Every structure is written in C-alpha cells, then in structure tokens.
Coordinates of C-alpha atoms in Angstrom, one line a residue:
S1 CA 94.0 93.8 61.5
K2 CA 93.7 91.6 64.4
Q3 CA 96.7 91.8 66.7
K4 CA 99.0 89.1 67.9
C5 CA 100.0 88.0 71.4
F6 CA 103.1 87.2 72.3
K7 CA 104.0 85.6 75.7
P8 CA 104.8 87.5 78.6
W9 CA 108.1 87.8 80.0
S10 CA 106.7 87.2 83.6
Y11 CA 104.3 84.0 81.8
I12 CA 104.2 81.2 84.7
P13 CA 103.4 78.2 82.9
N14 CA 100.2 76.1 83.8
G15 CA 100.2 74.2 87.0
I16 CA 102.4 76.2 88.8
M17 CA 99.9 78.8 90.0
P18 CA 97.3 76.3 91.3
V19 CA 99.8 74.1 93.9
F20 CA 100.4 77.9 94.9
W21 CA 97.2 79.2 95.7
R22 CA 96.5 76.1 96.9
V23 CA 99.3 76.0 99.9
V24 CA 99.0 79.6 100.8
Y25 CA 95.1 79.2 101.0
W26 CA 95.3 76.1 103.3
T27 CA 97.9 77.5 105.4
S28 CA 96.6 80.3 106.0
Q29 CA 93.0 78.5 106.8
F30 CA 95.0 76.7 109.1
L31 CA 96.3 79.3 110.8
T32 CA 93.0 81.7 111.2
W33 CA 91.0 78.6 112.4
I34 CA 93.2 76.1 114.5
L35 CA 96.7 77.3 115.4
L36 CA 96.1 81.3 115.8
P37 CA 93.5 81.0 118.2
F38 CA 95.3 78.4 119.9
M39 CA 98.8 80.9 120.1
Q40 CA 96.0 83.6 121.3
S41 CA 95.4 81.6 124.8
Y42 CA 98.5 81.1 125.5
A43 CA 99.9 84.4 124.7
R44 CA 97.5 85.9 127.2
S45 CA 98.2 82.6 129.5
G46 CA 99.3 83.4 132.9
G47 CA 100.8 80.4 133.0
F48 CA 104.5 79.4 134.8
S49 CA 105.6 76.4 132.7
I50 CA 105.4 75.6 128.8
T51 CA 103.4 73.0 129.8
G52 CA 101.1 74.9 132.1
K53 CA 100.2 77.7 129.2
I54 CA 99.0 75.0 126.8
K55 CA 97.1 73.5 128.8
T56 CA 95.4 76.7 129.9
A57 CA 95.0 77.3 125.7
L58 CA 93.0 73.7 125.2
I59 CA 91.0 74.3 128.0
E60 CA 90.2 77.6 126.5
N61 CA 89.6 76.2 123.2
A62 CA 88.1 73.3 123.8
I63 CA 85.1 75.8 123.3
Y64 CA 85.5 77.2 120.4
Y65 CA 87.2 73.5 118.6
G66 CA 84.1 71.7 119.7
T67 CA 81.8 74.0 118.2
Y68 CA 82.8 73.4 114.7
L69 CA 83.1 70.1 115.4
L70 CA 79.7 69.4 116.3
I71 CA 78.5 71.6 113.4
F72 CA 80.1 69.6 111.0
G73 CA 79.4 66.5 112.4
A74 CA 75.7 66.9 112.4
F75 CA 76.4 68.4 108.3
L76 CA 77.5 64.8 107.5
I77 CA 75.2 62.8 109.5
Y78 CA 72.7 64.5 107.7
V79 CA 73.9 64.2 104.3
A80 CA 74.9 60.7 104.8
V81 CA 71.0 59.9 106.2
N82 CA 69.6 61.8 103.3
P83 CA 69.0 60.2 100.2
N84 CA 68.9 63.2 98.4
F85 CA 72.3 64.0 99.2
N86 CA 74.8 62.7 97.0
L87 CA 77.9 64.4 97.8
Q88 CA 81.3 64.0 96.9
W89 CA 84.7 64.8 99.1
N90 CA 85.2 67.8 96.5
Q91 CA 82.1 68.9 97.0
L92 CA 82.6 69.0 100.2
Q93 CA 85.5 70.8 100.3
T94 CA 84.0 73.6 98.2
I95 CA 81.2 73.9 100.9
G96 CA 83.5 74.4 103.7
I97 CA 85.4 76.8 101.5
A98 CA 81.9 78.2 100.7
A99 CA 81.1 78.8 104.5
A100 CA 84.2 80.3 105.3
N101 CA 84.4 82.6 102.5
T102 CA 80.5 83.9 103.3
W103 CA 81.9 84.9 106.7
G104 CA 84.7 86.8 105.1
L105 CA 82.4 89.0 102.7
F106 CA 80.1 89.7 105.4
L107 CA 83.1 91.6 107.2
L108 CA 85.2 92.4 104.2
V109 CA 81.9 94.7 102.9
L110 CA 81.4 96.3 106.5
L111 CA 85.6 97.2 106.8
L112 CA 85.3 98.3 103.1
G113 CA 82.3 100.6 103.4
Y114 CA 83.9 102.6 106.6
G115 CA 87.7 102.7 104.4
L116 CA 85.7 104.0 100.9
V117 CA 85.2 107.1 103.1
E118 CA 86.7 108.0 105.8
I119 CA 90.6 107.8 104.6
P120 CA 89.8 110.2 101.6
R121 CA 88.2 112.1 104.4
S122 CA 90.9 111.7 106.7
H123 CA 93.9 112.9 104.3
W124 CA 90.8 115.8 103.1
N125 CA 91.1 116.9 107.2
G126 CA 95.0 116.4 107.3
A127 CA 95.2 119.9 105.2
K128 CA 93.6 121.6 108.4
R129 CA 95.7 122.1 110.9
G130 CA 93.1 123.6 113.3
Y131 CA 91.3 120.3 112.6
L132 CA 94.7 118.1 113.3
L133 CA 95.8 120.3 116.6
M134 CA 92.1 119.9 118.1
K135 CA 92.0 116.1 117.6
T136 CA 95.6 116.1 119.0
Y137 CA 93.9 117.9 122.4
F138 CA 91.0 115.8 122.7
K139 CA 93.9 112.4 121.7
A140 CA 95.6 114.3 124.8
A141 CA 92.7 114.8 127.4
K142 CA 91.4 111.2 126.4
L143 CA 94.8 109.8 127.0
M144 CA 95.4 111.9 130.0
T145 CA 92.6 109.3 131.2
E146 CA 93.7 105.8 130.4
K147 CA 97.2 107.1 131.3
A148 CA 96.5 108.3 134.8
D149 CA 93.9 104.4 135.3
A150 CA 97.3 102.0 133.5
E151 CA 99.1 103.8 136.7
E152 CA 96.6 103.3 139.4
N153 CA 95.3 99.8 138.3
L154 CA 99.2 99.0 138.0
E155 CA 99.6 100.4 141.7
D156 CA 96.7 97.8 142.6
I157 CA 98.2 94.6 141.3
M158 CA 102.0 95.6 142.7
E159 CA 100.4 96.0 146.3
E160 CA 99.0 92.6 145.6
V161 CA 102.7 91.1 144.2
R162 CA 103.9 92.5 147.3
K163 CA 101.2 90.9 149.8
V164 CA 101.9 87.7 148.0
S165 CA 105.9 88.2 148.4
E166 CA 105.7 88.8 152.4
S167 CA 103.5 86.2 152.6
I168 CA 105.6 83.1 150.7
K169 CA 108.9 82.9 151.8
Y170 CA 112.3 81.6 150.4
N171 CA 111.4 77.9 151.0
H172 CA 107.9 77.6 150.6
P173 CA 107.2 75.7 147.3
L174 CA 105.5 78.5 145.7
R175 CA 107.9 81.0 146.0
K176 CA 109.6 80.1 142.2
C177 CA 106.3 81.8 140.7
V178 CA 106.1 84.2 143.2
D179 CA 110.0 85.1 142.0
T180 CA 109.1 84.5 138.1
I181 CA 105.7 87.5 138.5
L182 CA 108.9 89.8 140.1
K183 CA 111.0 89.0 137.4
K184 CA 107.5 90.9 135.4
C185 CA 107.2 93.4 137.4
P186 CA 109.5 96.8 136.7
T187 CA 112.3 98.0 138.4
E188 CA 111.5 101.1 140.9
Y189 CA 108.7 98.2 142.6
Q190 CA 110.4 94.7 142.3
E191 CA 113.6 97.5 144.3
R192 CA 110.7 99.3 146.7
M193 CA 109.2 94.9 147.7
G194 CA 112.0 93.6 148.9
R195 CA 112.7 89.4 149.5
N196 CA 112.6 89.2 153.1
M197 CA 115.0 86.6 152.3
D198 CA 116.2 86.2 155.7
D199 CA 112.5 85.2 157.6
Y200 CA 113.0 81.7 158.0
E201 CA 109.4 81.4 159.1
D202 CA 107.8 77.9 158.9
F203 CA 104.5 77.6 155.8
D204 CA 103.2 74.6 156.9
E205 CA 102.5 76.0 160.0
R206 CA 99.7 78.5 158.5
Q207 CA 99.5 76.9 155.1
N208 CA 95.1 77.8 154.8
S209 CA 96.6 81.4 154.7
Y210 CA 98.8 80.7 151.5
P211 CA 97.4 81.1 148.2
S212 CA 97.4 78.7 145.6
E213 CA 99.1 78.4 142.5
K214 CA 96.0 79.2 140.2
S215 CA 95.6 82.6 142.2
L216 CA 99.5 82.9 141.6
V217 CA 98.4 82.0 137.6
K218 CA 95.9 84.7 137.6
L219 CA 97.9 87.2 139.8
H220 CA 101.1 86.7 137.4
K221 CA 98.5 87.0 133.6
Q222 CA 97.3 90.0 135.4
V223 CA 101.2 91.7 136.0
I224 CA 101.5 90.9 132.5
Y225 CA 98.4 93.0 131.3
S226 CA 98.8 96.0 133.6
V227 CA 102.4 96.6 132.6
Q228 CA 102.0 96.3 129.3
R229 CA 99.0 98.9 129.0
H230 CA 101.1 100.5 131.6
R231 CA 103.8 101.2 128.9
R232 CA 102.0 101.9 126.4
T233 CA 99.9 104.5 127.6
Q234 CA 103.4 106.3 128.5
V235 CA 105.2 105.9 125.1
Q236 CA 101.8 106.9 123.6
W237 CA 101.9 109.9 126.3
E238 CA 105.8 111.1 125.1
I239 CA 105.1 110.8 121.3
L240 CA 101.4 112.7 121.4
L241 CA 103.2 115.7 123.2
E242 CA 105.4 115.6 119.9
Q243 CA 102.7 115.7 117.8
A244 CA 100.9 118.3 119.7
F245 CA 104.2 120.3 120.1
Y246 CA 104.9 119.9 116.3
L247 CA 101.6 121.3 115.4
E248 CA 101.6 124.5 117.0
D249 CA 104.9 125.1 116.0
V250 CA 103.5 124.8 112.1
A251 CA 100.9 127.4 113.3
K252 CA 103.0 129.7 114.6
N253 CA 105.1 129.2 110.9
E254 CA 103.0 129.9 109.3
T255 CA 103.2 133.8 109.3
S256 CA 106.5 133.7 109.6
A257 CA 108.5 136.4 106.9
T258 CA 111.7 135.2 107.3
R259 CA 110.4 131.7 105.7
Q260 CA 112.4 129.4 108.0
F261 CA 111.0 126.4 110.0
V262 CA 111.5 127.5 114.0
H263 CA 110.9 124.8 116.8
T264 CA 110.3 125.6 120.5
F265 CA 112.7 122.9 120.6
R266 CA 115.1 121.3 119.3
P267 CA 114.4 118.9 117.1
R268 CA 115.9 115.1 116.9
E269 CA 118.8 115.2 113.6
P270 CA 117.4 112.9 111.4
E271 CA 119.4 109.5 111.1
N272 CA 119.8 109.8 107.6
K273 CA 122.7 113.1 106.7
I274 CA 121.3 113.1 103.2
I275 CA 117.7 113.8 104.3
Q276 CA 119.2 116.1 107.0
Y277 CA 121.5 118.0 104.5
F278 CA 118.9 118.9 102.1
Y279 CA 116.1 119.1 104.8
T280 CA 117.2 122.5 105.6
P281 CA 114.8 125.3 107.7
T282 CA 113.4 127.0 104.8
V283 CA 112.5 123.6 102.5
E284 CA 110.6 122.3 105.9
W285 CA 108.9 125.3 106.2
Y286 CA 107.6 125.0 102.3
W287 CA 106.7 121.4 102.5
E288 CA 105.1 122.1 106.5
C289 CA 103.3 125.5 106.0
L290 CA 102.7 125.9 102.2
L291 CA 103.2 122.6 100.0
R292 CA 101.5 119.9 102.5
P293 CA 98.2 121.0 103.1
W294 CA 97.5 120.8 99.0
F295 CA 99.8 117.4 98.5
Y296 CA 96.9 116.0 101.2
R297 CA 94.0 117.9 99.4
V298 CA 95.0 116.3 95.9
L299 CA 95.8 112.7 97.7
A300 CA 92.2 113.1 99.3
V301 CA 90.6 113.8 95.5
V302 CA 92.3 111.3 94.2
L303 CA 91.4 108.3 96.8
A304 CA 87.4 109.8 97.0
T305 CA 87.7 109.2 93.1
F306 CA 88.8 105.5 93.2
S307 CA 86.5 105.3 96.5
V308 CA 83.2 106.5 93.7
I309 CA 84.8 103.8 91.3
V310 CA 84.4 101.0 93.7
V311 CA 81.1 101.9 95.2
W312 CA 79.7 101.8 91.4
S313 CA 81.5 98.6 90.9
E314 CA 80.5 96.8 93.0
C315 CA 76.9 97.8 92.7
T316 CA 77.1 96.9 89.3
F317 CA 79.2 94.4 88.6
F318 CA 76.5 91.1 88.4
S319 CA 75.5 93.6 85.0
T320 CA 77.2 91.7 82.1
K321 CA 74.6 92.9 79.3
P322 CA 76.3 96.0 79.0
V323 CA 79.2 95.2 81.4
L324 CA 79.2 98.6 84.0
S325 CA 82.4 97.4 86.5
L326 CA 84.7 100.3 85.3
F327 CA 87.0 97.7 86.5
A328 CA 85.6 95.1 83.9
V329 CA 85.5 97.8 81.3
F330 CA 89.5 98.6 81.8
I331 CA 90.1 95.2 82.0
Q332 CA 88.5 94.2 78.6
L333 CA 89.8 97.1 77.0
A334 CA 93.4 96.1 77.3
E335 CA 92.3 92.5 76.8
K336 CA 91.5 93.6 72.6
T337 CA 95.3 94.9 72.3
Y338 CA 96.7 92.2 74.6
N339 CA 98.5 94.8 76.5
Y340 CA 99.6 92.5 79.3
I341 CA 101.6 94.9 81.1
Y342 CA 98.4 96.9 81.3
I343 CA 96.9 94.4 83.0
E344 CA 98.9 93.6 85.5
M345 CA 99.2 97.5 86.3
A346 CA 95.1 97.7 86.6
C347 CA 94.8 94.2 88.8
F348 CA 97.5 95.3 91.1
L349 CA 96.2 99.4 92.1
T350 CA 92.4 97.6 92.1
I351 CA 93.4 95.1 94.8
F352 CA 96.5 97.4 96.0
F353 CA 93.1 100.0 97.1
L354 CA 91.0 97.5 98.2
S355 CA 93.2 95.9 100.3
I356 CA 94.6 99.6 101.8
C357 CA 90.2 100.7 102.9
V358 CA 90.0 97.0 104.3
Y359 CA 93.4 96.4 106.3
S360 CA 93.1 100.3 107.2
T361 CA 89.9 99.9 109.0
V362 CA 91.4 97.1 110.6
F363 CA 94.6 99.3 112.3
R364 CA 91.6 101.6 113.6
I365 CA 89.6 99.3 115.5
R366 CA 89.2 99.2 119.1
V367 CA 87.5 96.7 121.1
F368 CA 87.7 98.5 124.8
N369 CA 91.5 97.0 125.5
Y370 CA 90.7 93.4 125.0
Y371 CA 91.8 94.7 121.1
Y372 CA 93.7 97.2 120.0
L373 CA 96.4 97.5 117.9
A374 CA 98.7 100.2 118.5
S375 CA 102.2 102.0 117.2
H376 CA 105.6 102.6 117.7
H377 CA 105.5 98.5 118.9
Q378 CA 103.4 99.0 121.4
T379 CA 101.0 96.4 120.5
D380 CA 100.1 93.3 123.0
A381 CA 100.5 89.5 121.6
Y382 CA 96.8 88.8 121.6
S383 CA 96.1 92.3 119.7
L384 CA 98.7 91.2 116.8
L385 CA 97.7 87.7 116.7
F386 CA 94.1 88.7 116.7
S387 CA 94.9 91.0 113.3
G388 CA 96.5 88.2 112.3
M389 CA 93.3 86.0 112.5
L390 CA 91.7 89.3 110.7
F391 CA 93.9 89.0 107.9
C392 CA 94.0 84.9 107.0
R393 CA 89.6 85.4 106.8
L394 CA 90.1 88.4 104.8
T395 CA 92.1 87.5 101.9
P396 CA 90.6 84.9 100.3
P397 CA 87.5 87.2 100.2
L398 CA 89.4 90.1 99.3
C399 CA 90.5 87.9 95.7
L400 CA 87.2 86.8 94.9
N401 CA 85.0 89.9 95.4
F402 CA 88.2 91.7 93.5
L403 CA 87.7 89.2 91.0
G404 CA 84.1 89.3 90.7
L405 CA 84.8 93.2 89.6
T406 CA 87.1 92.3 87.2
H407 CA 84.7 89.7 85.8
M408 CA 87.4 87.5 85.8
D409 CA 85.0 84.8 87.9
A410 CA 83.4 82.6 85.5
T411 CA 79.9 82.2 87.8
I412 CA 79.9 86.4 87.3
S413 CA 80.7 86.6 83.9
H414 CA 78.7 83.7 82.8
K415 CA 81.5 83.3 79.8
N416 CA 82.7 79.7 79.1
T417 CA 86.9 80.9 79.6
Q418 CA 89.5 79.5 80.6
P419 CA 89.0 79.9 84.9
T420 CA 91.8 81.9 86.6
A421 CA 93.8 79.1 89.4
Y422 CA 92.1 81.2 92.2
T423 CA 89.0 79.8 91.3
S424 CA 89.7 76.3 90.3
I425 CA 91.1 75.7 93.9
M426 CA 88.0 77.7 95.1
G427 CA 85.6 75.2 93.4
S428 CA 82.5 74.8 91.4
M429 CA 79.9 77.4 93.4
K430 CA 77.0 76.1 91.7
V431 CA 76.1 73.7 95.0
L432 CA 75.3 76.2 96.9
S433 CA 73.1 78.2 94.5
F434 CA 72.0 80.1 96.5
I435 CA 75.2 81.6 97.8
A436 CA 77.1 81.5 94.1
D437 CA 74.0 83.8 92.6
G438 CA 72.5 85.5 95.7
F439 CA 75.1 85.8 98.7
Y440 CA 77.9 86.5 96.5
I441 CA 76.1 89.1 94.3
Y442 CA 73.8 91.4 96.2
Y443 CA 75.0 91.4 99.4
P444 CA 78.2 93.7 98.2
M445 CA 75.8 96.6 97.7
L446 CA 74.8 97.2 101.2
V447 CA 78.4 98.5 100.6
V448 CA 76.3 102.4 100.0
I449 CA 74.5 102.2 102.7
L450 CA 77.5 101.8 104.5
C451 CA 79.4 104.4 103.2
I452 CA 76.2 107.1 104.2
A453 CA 76.7 106.2 107.3
T454 CA 79.9 105.9 107.2
Y455 CA 79.5 109.9 106.1
F456 CA 77.3 111.5 108.5
S457 CA 79.8 109.9 111.2
L458 CA 76.4 107.6 112.2
G459 CA 78.5 105.2 114.0
T460 CA 80.4 107.9 115.8
R461 CA 77.2 109.6 116.9
C462 CA 75.8 106.2 118.1
L463 CA 79.2 105.3 120.1
N464 CA 78.9 109.3 121.7
L465 CA 75.8 108.8 123.0
L466 CA 76.0 105.7 124.5
G467 CA 78.8 107.6 127.0
F468 CA 82.1 106.9 125.1
Q469 CA 83.7 110.1 124.3
Q470 CA 84.7 110.5 120.6
F471 CA 85.5 113.9 118.4
M472 CA 82.9 115.1 117.0
G473 CA 82.8 119.3 116.0
D474 CA 79.2 120.2 117.5
S475 CA 79.4 118.5 120.8
E476 CA 79.8 120.2 123.9
M477 CA 81.9 117.1 125.6
T478 CA 84.0 117.5 122.4
S479 CA 84.5 121.1 123.7
D480 CA 85.3 120.0 126.9
L481 CA 88.1 117.6 126.0
I482 CA 89.6 119.7 124.2
D483 CA 89.7 122.4 126.5
E484 CA 91.7 120.2 128.7
G485 CA 93.5 118.3 126.2
K486 CA 94.8 122.0 125.8
E487 CA 95.7 122.6 129.0
L488 CA 97.4 119.8 130.0
I489 CA 99.6 120.4 126.4
R490 CA 100.4 123.8 127.5
R491 CA 101.4 122.9 131.3
E492 CA 103.7 119.9 129.9
K493 CA 105.4 122.3 127.2
R494 CA 106.4 124.3 129.9
N495 CA 107.9 121.6 132.1
R496 CA 110.1 121.2 129.1
Q497 CA 111.1 124.8 128.8
R498 CA 112.3 125.0 131.7
Q499 CA 114.1 122.3 131.7
E500 CA 115.6 123.6 128.6
E501 CA 116.5 126.6 129.8
G502 CA 118.0 125.5 132.9
E503 CA 120.5 122.7 131.0
N504 CA 121.1 126.3 128.4
R505 CA 122.1 128.3 131.6
R506 CA 123.9 125.1 133.2
R507 CA 125.7 124.7 129.5
E508 CA 127.0 128.0 129.2
W509 CA 128.1 128.5 132.8
K510 CA 130.6 125.6 131.6
E511 CA 131.3 126.9 128.5
R512 CA 132.1 130.2 130.1
Y513 CA 133.7 129.6 133.4
G514 CA 134.4 126.2 133.1
N515 CA 137.9 125.3 130.6
R516 CA 139.5 128.0 132.5
D517 CA 143.3 126.9 133.7
D518 CA 143.6 126.1 137.1
S519 CA 147.0 127.5 137.3
T520 CA 145.8 131.1 136.1
R521 CA 142.9 130.7 138.5
N522 CA 145.4 130.3 141.5
R523 CA 147.6 133.1 140.6
V524 CA 145.3 135.1 140.7
V525 CA 143.9 134.8 144.1
H526 CA 147.6 134.4 145.1
T527 CA 148.4 138.0 144.3
D528 CA 146.2 139.6 146.6
Q529 CA 145.9 138.7 149.9
K530 CA 143.8 140.8 150.8
E531 CA 141.9 140.6 148.1
S532 CA 141.4 136.7 149.1
S533 CA 140.7 137.7 152.8
F534 CA 138.0 140.0 152.3
S535 CA 136.1 137.1 149.6
E536 CA 136.0 134.8 152.2
T537 CA 134.8 137.2 155.0
N538 CA 132.1 138.2 152.7
T539 CA 129.3 135.5 152.2
N540 CA 127.2 137.4 150.3
R541 CA 129.2 138.0 147.2
P542 CA 131.6 135.2 146.0
L543 CA 133.0 136.3 143.3
S544 CA 135.0 139.5 144.2
K545 CA 137.7 137.0 144.8
Y546 CA 137.6 138.2 140.3
T547 CA 136.5 141.8 140.5
R548 CA 140.8 142.9 139.9
S549 CA 141.7 140.3 137.4
N550 CA 138.6 140.9 134.9
G551 CA 135.5 144.1 135.8
R552 CA 133.8 143.1 133.0
T553 CA 133.7 139.0 133.6
E554 CA 132.4 140.2 137.6
R555 CA 129.3 141.7 136.0
D556 CA 128.6 138.8 133.5
R557 CA 128.6 136.4 136.1
I558 CA 126.8 138.3 138.3
E559 CA 124.1 139.2 135.2
L560 CA 123.9 135.7 134.8
L561 CA 123.8 134.9 138.7
Q562 CA 120.7 136.8 138.2
D563 CA 119.2 135.6 135.5
A564 CA 118.8 132.4 137.2
E565 CA 114.6 131.2 138.4
P566 CA 113.4 129.7 141.8
L567 CA 111.5 127.5 139.3
D568 CA 114.8 125.6 138.0
F569 CA 117.3 125.6 141.0
N570 CA 118.3 122.3 141.9
A571 CA 120.5 121.3 145.2
D572 CA 122.3 118.3 143.6
A573 CA 123.1 120.2 140.8
I574 CA 123.8 123.6 142.6
S575 CA 126.8 124.0 145.5
D576 CA 126.7 127.1 147.8
D577 CA 129.8 128.5 145.8
P578 CA 129.3 128.9 142.6
L579 CA 132.9 127.8 142.4
E580 CA 132.5 124.9 143.0
L581 CA 129.9 124.4 139.9
D582 CA 132.6 122.1 138.1
S583 CA 134.2 119.6 140.6
G584 CA 137.3 119.8 137.9
R585 CA 138.0 123.1 140.2

C-alpha cells in the first residue's frame, strides 16, 4: 500500500523560498561584482582622507567596471540590431545569470578537484608523526626566510619615512600627512625617529626638494603593507615554534613507560576549567600518542569514501535511465517512503562535504603576498575581501551543481516535476542550450583529471621546478630546508630553555631567601661583630655572615650560586652582592 505523505514540521509555505533566494542571490552578486572590488581598492589605498580613498578606488576600478559595461552594451546593441533575436527582459536576466554561473562553475571544478584528494590525504598524513614534524621543520625554514625579508623591507620603508619626516617640518602643509604615516609605524621606530619640532626652517626656500602628496600616498600604502606583513610573520613564527615543540614532545612521549604526557615547556592553562580538570597528563598521553593517529586514519578513510562517491556522481549525473549518480539514488529512495528527515540529512551532508572541499581550498590558496589567508587574525583586509568575492561567486554554481547531482534540476532529470525555488530564480537555460545541455553537464567530468593530477602532486612538482619551494619528500631542496629548519628550532629551543632556567633559579632564590624576616636577619648580624667585620673584609665570601646561624643554609646558597651559568647572567637583574637581589632587603 502506498504510504501517506505527512506535512513535515519544518514545512515552508509556497512563495517564501523564491523571495528568500532572490534576495540572497542578487545581494551576493552585487557584493562580488560591484561593492567588494571597490572595497578592496579602498582598503589598500594610501589616501589620507575618506574622499581621497574613494577617488583612488574609483580610478582603479574604472577599467574593471568599464570592461563589463562595454561587453554588456555591445551585446545589447547586437540583440537590438539583429532581427532574429527577440529577447525579453527575463531572457536577458537568464543570460546574465548563466554567464556568472559558467565562470563560477569553471572555478568550482578546479577547487573541487584539489579538495577531494587533498583533504583525505592531509588527514591521513596527520596520523604520521614523523611526517608532520618534518613538514613543520620545512615550514620553519621557509618562514624564517620570509620573516627576514619582511624585517629588511620594514627597515627600508622606515628609513624612507625618517627622511621624509626630517625634510617636512612642523610648519609644512603636508606635515599632517607625515604625522598620519608615523602613527602607522611601530612604536620603537617612532621613538627612534623623533619629530624635530624645534626646527623653524622655512619650507618655501627649498620647495622643489619636498616630496609631493602623491608620493606620500604611495609611501603610506607601503608602510601599511610592510607593517602588517612584519607583524604577521612574527606571530606565525611564534605559533610555528609552539607547534614544533609540541610535535617533538609527542615524539618523545610515545616511548614513555609512565604513560603521562610530559611537556618540555610549561603549557598554557586552558581557559575552560572543565577541560583543565579532565584533560590530565594521562588522558593527554592516551589521546596524542595512542588514539589520535587512529582517529585521523578512520576519518581519512571516511572522507576518501565520500570523495569517491562525489567523483562518480559528477561523471554520471547526466544519466537518468538508469540513475547512476549515488546521491540521486539515495534521494529517490527516500522520496518513495516520504522520509522527509532522511532527505534533509542526505542533502545537508552532501552539500556540507562539497562546501568543505571547495572552501577549504580557498583557504589554502596563496598568490605570492597578493592574496594570502593567514590564521590567528593576521590576514590583511585585501585578502579577506578577495576571499569574500570568491565565496559569493562560488556559492550559486555550487548549489546548482548539487541540484544536478541529486537530479532535483528539471534540466538534468527531464521530468515534469515542480521546480525547486532555486532553479525558478535561475530561470530556464533553454535560452542558451549549448550551456544547459553541454557545459553544465560535461564540464564537471574534468574533476577526474584534476583529482589524478592532485594525487600525483603534479602542481607541486611544477612549482618546485619553477623555483617555488614546495614540500616534496624526494627532493634534495626539501631535505636541505628540513635540516635548516631543524637547526632553527633547536636553536630557539635552547634559548627558551635558558630563559626558563634563569627564571626558575630566580624564583627559587626568592622562595628560599626572599621571605626571611628582617628582624631575624638583623639580630643575626649584630650578635657577632667579629663575623660581621670578617664578612665585610672578605669580599669573595659575602654569604659567610650566615655561617654561624645556619651552616647548612650557607652550603645550600653556595651550591645554588655555583649552579649558575655565565650565559644566564643579567647585569640588570643580579647585583654584586647576592643579598641585595631582593629590593626589600
């Protein structure tokens, strides 16, 4: 007997979803093609006022906007002159949507082909401790080079700022622009430069030697970029050091017989007290050394299975009889039983995995220093806006591709069913049959070639041949960089160990001798005048004044001082007399 179809609890009345999709689609298109490119130029402008930044952004985007207007105008003229074309406004709108989706689908397949292979592989390699540690060493060597380059670039820019600051005095009309530039500089450079505010030199006498406002705008732009890049490399270096130290600790603790995780350096206490209570050293050892590798392997196998299903469905979703797309098979099985919750969950998991594969690739892309998404809030405004443009352009074709995989698009399934709200907004692609019946169906098959290329790391090998250093296990350059990074990490580790040992010795000294009562110390000193005078004349043994009162304490202090290393000596923190370490004494 045929099952009844009950109205689901999340049912949305007719007419609401088309309005929702229309608002979402046209808002995202306005952002990605008009507003965000303008905001990119505005954010990167070196202007000193809002008006100046807007003017610069409009000039930079004039060619960008003019190209679109020229193409669209030529197309309208061609349609108006040619009598064979009788296009309505809705058909023109559909052509515009098809053009945007075609560009988005072209980029979508490229990113999807990389993500389908790289995401499962990265999780599988995450279970290899040696692999992660070697890759961290490799990153350390590359980041140190970038860090040194950023510091050198910042020094050069700050030198130019210093010259400009010295040439443009306080009474110059452009002095306020120089002050704006100086505010963007790091504090140590501001203090080093000085303002030279006491010089009353008449700027009109040497007017030709002063920089123009246009050159100051360019310098302001360079200062913003160099300061942000320097700060980013500094933060990334500190984070990479923590990762390298932790991976080395994991490698050491794998052979631990106590099964308790021991850190080389004192770890930061988690903000959540519940995690701090349950995540004990024993739990941490079992998770990091025993469970986590197996969890990553299982997760990699699950993700690889999803990737195979996606690749198969992308190559076969055009076949309706028989239905070969696995996603379409799952959805049609649920349709027969009217299992609405199952349909929702299947659709959610499918589009969620597709989104992860596509969007995670966007986060991995780096175009020199022009576009780069850095973690821990170190991404500049230009790259953030660029990523927003990509997301707005990728989302509509991603949804359209999902409807094709599940045969919910009438142009794919060739069924006289009620169209979805999204396809009703996209319009009928019959106006451009070569796109609807050709490009949309057969172009996604290219994902197979891209997956094969990603599996064999063809892109990485090409970049390596061109001179861009990439992590490759069989490369001599990679081995050299790994050795270099290992030495850098070892050097930083020794420096940090010396710092912690010095702090521990000072803390131990204060704990053992810093809380002694002053009256007791004065009484011991004045009870024996001979020993006091002896301690004053014998400068080589300043601790002998305590010999009578406590011989064992005397020996402890001498042993503690003998343990001190010359490398940890700090003239500002340690005085000639060890008894004067504490200011209270």
